[in-house]
Every structure is written in structure tokens, then in C-alpha cells.
PDB file of C-alpha atoms in Angstrom:
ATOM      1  CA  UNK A   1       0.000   0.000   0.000  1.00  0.00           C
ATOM      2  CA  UNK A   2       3.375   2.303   0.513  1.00  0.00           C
ATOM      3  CA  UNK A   3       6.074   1.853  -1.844  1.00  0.00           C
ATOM      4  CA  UNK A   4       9.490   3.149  -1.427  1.00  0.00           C
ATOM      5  CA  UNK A   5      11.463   3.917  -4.567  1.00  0.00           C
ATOM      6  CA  UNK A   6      15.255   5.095  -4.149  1.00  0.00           C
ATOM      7  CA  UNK A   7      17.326   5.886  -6.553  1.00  0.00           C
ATOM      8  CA  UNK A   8      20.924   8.010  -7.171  1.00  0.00           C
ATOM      9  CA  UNK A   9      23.138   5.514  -6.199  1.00  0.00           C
ATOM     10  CA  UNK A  10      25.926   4.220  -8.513  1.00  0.00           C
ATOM     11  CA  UNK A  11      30.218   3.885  -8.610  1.00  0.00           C
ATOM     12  CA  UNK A  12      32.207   7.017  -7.485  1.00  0.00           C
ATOM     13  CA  UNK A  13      35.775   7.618  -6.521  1.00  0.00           C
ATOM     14  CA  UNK A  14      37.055   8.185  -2.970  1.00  0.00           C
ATOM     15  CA  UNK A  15      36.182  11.703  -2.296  1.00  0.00           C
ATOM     16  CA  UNK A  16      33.762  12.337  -4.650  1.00  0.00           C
ATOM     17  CA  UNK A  17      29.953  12.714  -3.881  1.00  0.00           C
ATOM     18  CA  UNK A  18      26.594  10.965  -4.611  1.00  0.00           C
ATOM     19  CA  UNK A  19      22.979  12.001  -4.092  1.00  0.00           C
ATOM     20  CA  UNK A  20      20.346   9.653  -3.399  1.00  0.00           C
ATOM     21  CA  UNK A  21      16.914   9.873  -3.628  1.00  0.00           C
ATOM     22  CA  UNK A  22      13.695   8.099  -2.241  1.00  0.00           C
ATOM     23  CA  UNK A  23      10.145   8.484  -3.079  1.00  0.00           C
ATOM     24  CA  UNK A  24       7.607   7.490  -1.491  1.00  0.00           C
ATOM     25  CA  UNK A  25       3.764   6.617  -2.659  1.00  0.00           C
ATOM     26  CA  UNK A  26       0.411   4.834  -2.118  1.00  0.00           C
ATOM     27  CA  UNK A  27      -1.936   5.829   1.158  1.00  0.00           C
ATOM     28  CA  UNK A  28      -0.782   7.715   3.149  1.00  0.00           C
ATOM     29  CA  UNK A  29      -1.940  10.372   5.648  1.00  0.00           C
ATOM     30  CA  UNK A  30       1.180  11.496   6.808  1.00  0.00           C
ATOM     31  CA  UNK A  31       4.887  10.872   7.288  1.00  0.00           C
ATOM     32  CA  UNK A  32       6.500  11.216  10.512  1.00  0.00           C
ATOM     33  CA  UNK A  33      10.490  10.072  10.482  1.00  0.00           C
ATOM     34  CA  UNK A  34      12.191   9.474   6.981  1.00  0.00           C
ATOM     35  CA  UNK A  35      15.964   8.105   6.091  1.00  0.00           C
ATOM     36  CA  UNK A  36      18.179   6.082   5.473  1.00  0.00           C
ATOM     37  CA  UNK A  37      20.171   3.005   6.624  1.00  0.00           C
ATOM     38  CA  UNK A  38      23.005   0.976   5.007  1.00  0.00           C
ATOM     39  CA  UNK A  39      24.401  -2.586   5.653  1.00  0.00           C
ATOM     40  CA  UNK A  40      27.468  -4.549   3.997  1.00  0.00           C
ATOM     41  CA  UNK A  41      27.404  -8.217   4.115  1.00  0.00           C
ATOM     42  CA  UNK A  42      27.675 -10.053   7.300  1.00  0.00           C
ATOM     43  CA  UNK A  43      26.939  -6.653   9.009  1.00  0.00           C
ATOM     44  CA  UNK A  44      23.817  -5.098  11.172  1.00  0.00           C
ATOM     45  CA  UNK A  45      22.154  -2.236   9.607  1.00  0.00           C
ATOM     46  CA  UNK A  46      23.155   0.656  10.863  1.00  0.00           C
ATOM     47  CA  UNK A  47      21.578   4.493  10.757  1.00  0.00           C
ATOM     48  CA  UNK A  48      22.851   6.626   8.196  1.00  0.00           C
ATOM     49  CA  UNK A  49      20.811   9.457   8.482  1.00  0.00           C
ATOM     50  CA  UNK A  50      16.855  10.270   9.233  1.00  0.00           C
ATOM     51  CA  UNK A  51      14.663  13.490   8.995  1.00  0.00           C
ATOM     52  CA  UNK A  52      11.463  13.903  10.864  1.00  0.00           C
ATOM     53  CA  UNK A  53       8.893  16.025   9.506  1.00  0.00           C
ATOM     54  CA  UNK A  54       9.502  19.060  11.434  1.00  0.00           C
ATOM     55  CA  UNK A  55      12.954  19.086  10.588  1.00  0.00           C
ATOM     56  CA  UNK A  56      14.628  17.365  12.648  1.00  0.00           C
ATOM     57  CA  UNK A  57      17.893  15.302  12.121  1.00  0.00           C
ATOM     58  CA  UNK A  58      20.103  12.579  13.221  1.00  0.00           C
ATOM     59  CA  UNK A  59      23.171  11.075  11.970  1.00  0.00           C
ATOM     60  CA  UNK A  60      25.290   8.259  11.877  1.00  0.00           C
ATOM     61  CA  UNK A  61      28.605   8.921  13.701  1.00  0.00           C
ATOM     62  CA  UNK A  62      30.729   7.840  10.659  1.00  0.00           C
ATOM     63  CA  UNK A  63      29.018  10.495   8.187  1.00  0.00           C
ATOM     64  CA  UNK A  64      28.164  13.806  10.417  1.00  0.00           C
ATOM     65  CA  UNK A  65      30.009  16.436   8.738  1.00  0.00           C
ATOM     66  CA  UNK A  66      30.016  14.405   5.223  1.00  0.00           C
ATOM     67  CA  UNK A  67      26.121  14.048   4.528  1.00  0.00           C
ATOM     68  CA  UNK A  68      23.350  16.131   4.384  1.00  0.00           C
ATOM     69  CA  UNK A  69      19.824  14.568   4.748  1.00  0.00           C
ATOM     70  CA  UNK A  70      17.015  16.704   3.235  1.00  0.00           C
ATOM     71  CA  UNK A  71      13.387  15.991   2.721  1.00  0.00           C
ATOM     72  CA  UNK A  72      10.277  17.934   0.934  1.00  0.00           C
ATOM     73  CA  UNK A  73       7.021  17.015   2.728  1.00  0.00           C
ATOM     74  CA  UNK A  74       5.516  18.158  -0.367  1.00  0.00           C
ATOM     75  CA  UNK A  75       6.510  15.334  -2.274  1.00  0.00           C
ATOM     76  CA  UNK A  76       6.705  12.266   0.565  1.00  0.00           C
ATOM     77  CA  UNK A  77      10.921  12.634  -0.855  1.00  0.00           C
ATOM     78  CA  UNK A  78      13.653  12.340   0.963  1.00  0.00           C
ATOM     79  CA  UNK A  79      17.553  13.271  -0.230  1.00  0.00           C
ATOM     80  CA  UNK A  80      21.047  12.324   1.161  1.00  0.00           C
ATOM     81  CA  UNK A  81      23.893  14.548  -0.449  1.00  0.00           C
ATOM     82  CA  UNK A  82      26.707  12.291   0.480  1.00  0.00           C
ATOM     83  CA  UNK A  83      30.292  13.915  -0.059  1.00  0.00           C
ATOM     84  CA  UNK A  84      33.606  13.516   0.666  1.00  0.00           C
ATOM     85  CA  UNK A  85      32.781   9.341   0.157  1.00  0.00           C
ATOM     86  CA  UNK A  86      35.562   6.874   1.841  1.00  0.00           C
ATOM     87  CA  UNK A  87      35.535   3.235   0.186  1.00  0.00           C
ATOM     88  CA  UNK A  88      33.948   2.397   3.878  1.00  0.00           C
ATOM     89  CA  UNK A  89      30.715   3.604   2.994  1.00  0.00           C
ATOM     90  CA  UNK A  90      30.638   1.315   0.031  1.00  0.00           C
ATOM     91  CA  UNK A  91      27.084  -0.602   0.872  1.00  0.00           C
ATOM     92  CA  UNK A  92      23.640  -1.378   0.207  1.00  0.00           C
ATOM     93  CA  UNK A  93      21.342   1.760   1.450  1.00  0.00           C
ATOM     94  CA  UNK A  94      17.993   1.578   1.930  1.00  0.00           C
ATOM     95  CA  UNK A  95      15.437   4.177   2.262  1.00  0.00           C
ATOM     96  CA  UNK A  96      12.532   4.305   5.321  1.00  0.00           C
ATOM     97  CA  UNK A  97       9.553   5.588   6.121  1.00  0.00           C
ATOM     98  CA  UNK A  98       7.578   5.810   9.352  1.00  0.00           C
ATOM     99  CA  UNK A  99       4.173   5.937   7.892  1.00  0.00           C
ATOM    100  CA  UNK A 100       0.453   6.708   8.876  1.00  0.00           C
ATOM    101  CA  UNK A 101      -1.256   5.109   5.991  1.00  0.00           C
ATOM    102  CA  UNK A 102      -4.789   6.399   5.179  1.00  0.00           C
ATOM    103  CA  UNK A 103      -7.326   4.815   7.459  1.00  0.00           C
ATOM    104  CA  UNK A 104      -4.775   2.958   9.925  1.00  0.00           C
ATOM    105  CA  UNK A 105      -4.450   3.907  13.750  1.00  0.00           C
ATOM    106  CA  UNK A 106      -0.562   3.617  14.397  1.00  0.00           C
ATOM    107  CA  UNK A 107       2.577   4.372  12.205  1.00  0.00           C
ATOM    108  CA  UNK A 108       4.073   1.292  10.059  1.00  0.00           C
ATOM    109  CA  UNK A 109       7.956   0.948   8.832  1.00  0.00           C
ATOM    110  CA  UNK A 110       8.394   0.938   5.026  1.00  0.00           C
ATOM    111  CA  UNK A 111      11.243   0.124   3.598  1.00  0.00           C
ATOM    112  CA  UNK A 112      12.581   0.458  -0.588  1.00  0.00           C
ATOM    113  CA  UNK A 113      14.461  -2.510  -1.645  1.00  0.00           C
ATOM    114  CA  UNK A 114      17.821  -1.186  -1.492  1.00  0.00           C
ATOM    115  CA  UNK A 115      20.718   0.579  -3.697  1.00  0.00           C
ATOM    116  CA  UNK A 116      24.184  -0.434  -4.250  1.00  0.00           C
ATOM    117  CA  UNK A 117      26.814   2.402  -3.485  1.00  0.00           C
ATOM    118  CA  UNK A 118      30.271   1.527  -4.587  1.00  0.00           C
ATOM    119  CA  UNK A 119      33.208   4.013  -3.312  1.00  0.00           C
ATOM    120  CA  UNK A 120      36.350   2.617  -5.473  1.00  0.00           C
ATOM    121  CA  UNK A 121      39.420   3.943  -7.159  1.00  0.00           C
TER     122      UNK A 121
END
């Protein structure tokens, strides 16, 4: 009933910057948190980076200072301007959303299905 779709990611050099993006659509009422996680294999996901819907943000200890999570309530989109990208944050990054779908009584989790994000030389 909510999809997630991401997009953005792709191969960059060490140093060099990527912007991802993830939309998301279906029935909702409203949003509340929105971001982003990332998990290499054999690891725990781990926060990245989320954006309620008053503006408020929290990041990852390994990225503060490196990427910038946006978000346009207009839209149900949220952005993460990744720069200054170390080979370590090569990993799969998926996109959530805390969600009050249209006629439910309690937010829901929805997660997009994941994009690769390759930091190599």
C-alpha cells in the first residue's frame, strides 16, 4: 500500500559525492520520520541518516560532517547529499519511512528494496 522507490546511487571515486533519492507513494496520511540506513554483508544495519517532519535530524557517527539529509514534505521525498565518500561507505542503502497510511491507527515501517553504493578507485 506504501512503496518506497530510491534511486541516485551508482560507482564514485574516494572523495567524490553521490545524491540519493527516495520516493515514497500509495496511502498515506502522513509521514513522521524518513531516512536512510546501510548494511554490507555479514553486518547489522546501521543508521545513516533520518529526517522527521519538522525538521529534525540525526546522523550516523561515521558520516556527520560528510552528509546532508534533506526531505520535501511536499513530495513524501527524501535526499542524502553524500560527499567527501571513503571506500567504507561502500554498501547497500535503503530508504525508510515511518508511515500513517490512510485509514490505519498507528505508524508502520516501510522500507525500498535497497541501492548499491560503490566508493572505489
Amino acid at each position: 500500500q506504501v512503496q518506497l522507490v530510491e534511486s541516485g546511487g551508482g560507482l564514485v571515486q574516494p572523495g567524490g559525492s553521490l545524491r540519493l533519492s527516495c520516493a515514497a507513494s500509495g496511502k498515506i496520511f502522513s509521514i513522521n520520520f524518513m531516512g536512510w540506513y546501510r548494511q554490507a554483508p555479514g553486518k547489522p544495519r546501521e543508521l545513516v541518516a533520518d529526517i522527521g517532519g519538522g525538521g529534525s535530524t540525526n546522523y550516523g557517527s561515521d558520516v556527520t560532517g560528510r552528509f546532508i539529509i534533506s526531505r520535501d514534505t511536499a513530495t513524501n521525498t527524501v535526499y542524502l547529499q553524500m560527499t567527501s565518500l571513503k571506500p567504507d561507505d561502500t554498501d547497500v542503502y535503503y530508504c525508510y519511512a515511518d508511515v500513517m497510511g490512510v485509514g490505519d491507527r498507528w505508524l508502520k515501517d516501510y522500507w525500498g528494496q535497497g541501492i548499491q553504493d560503490t566508493v572505489s578507485s
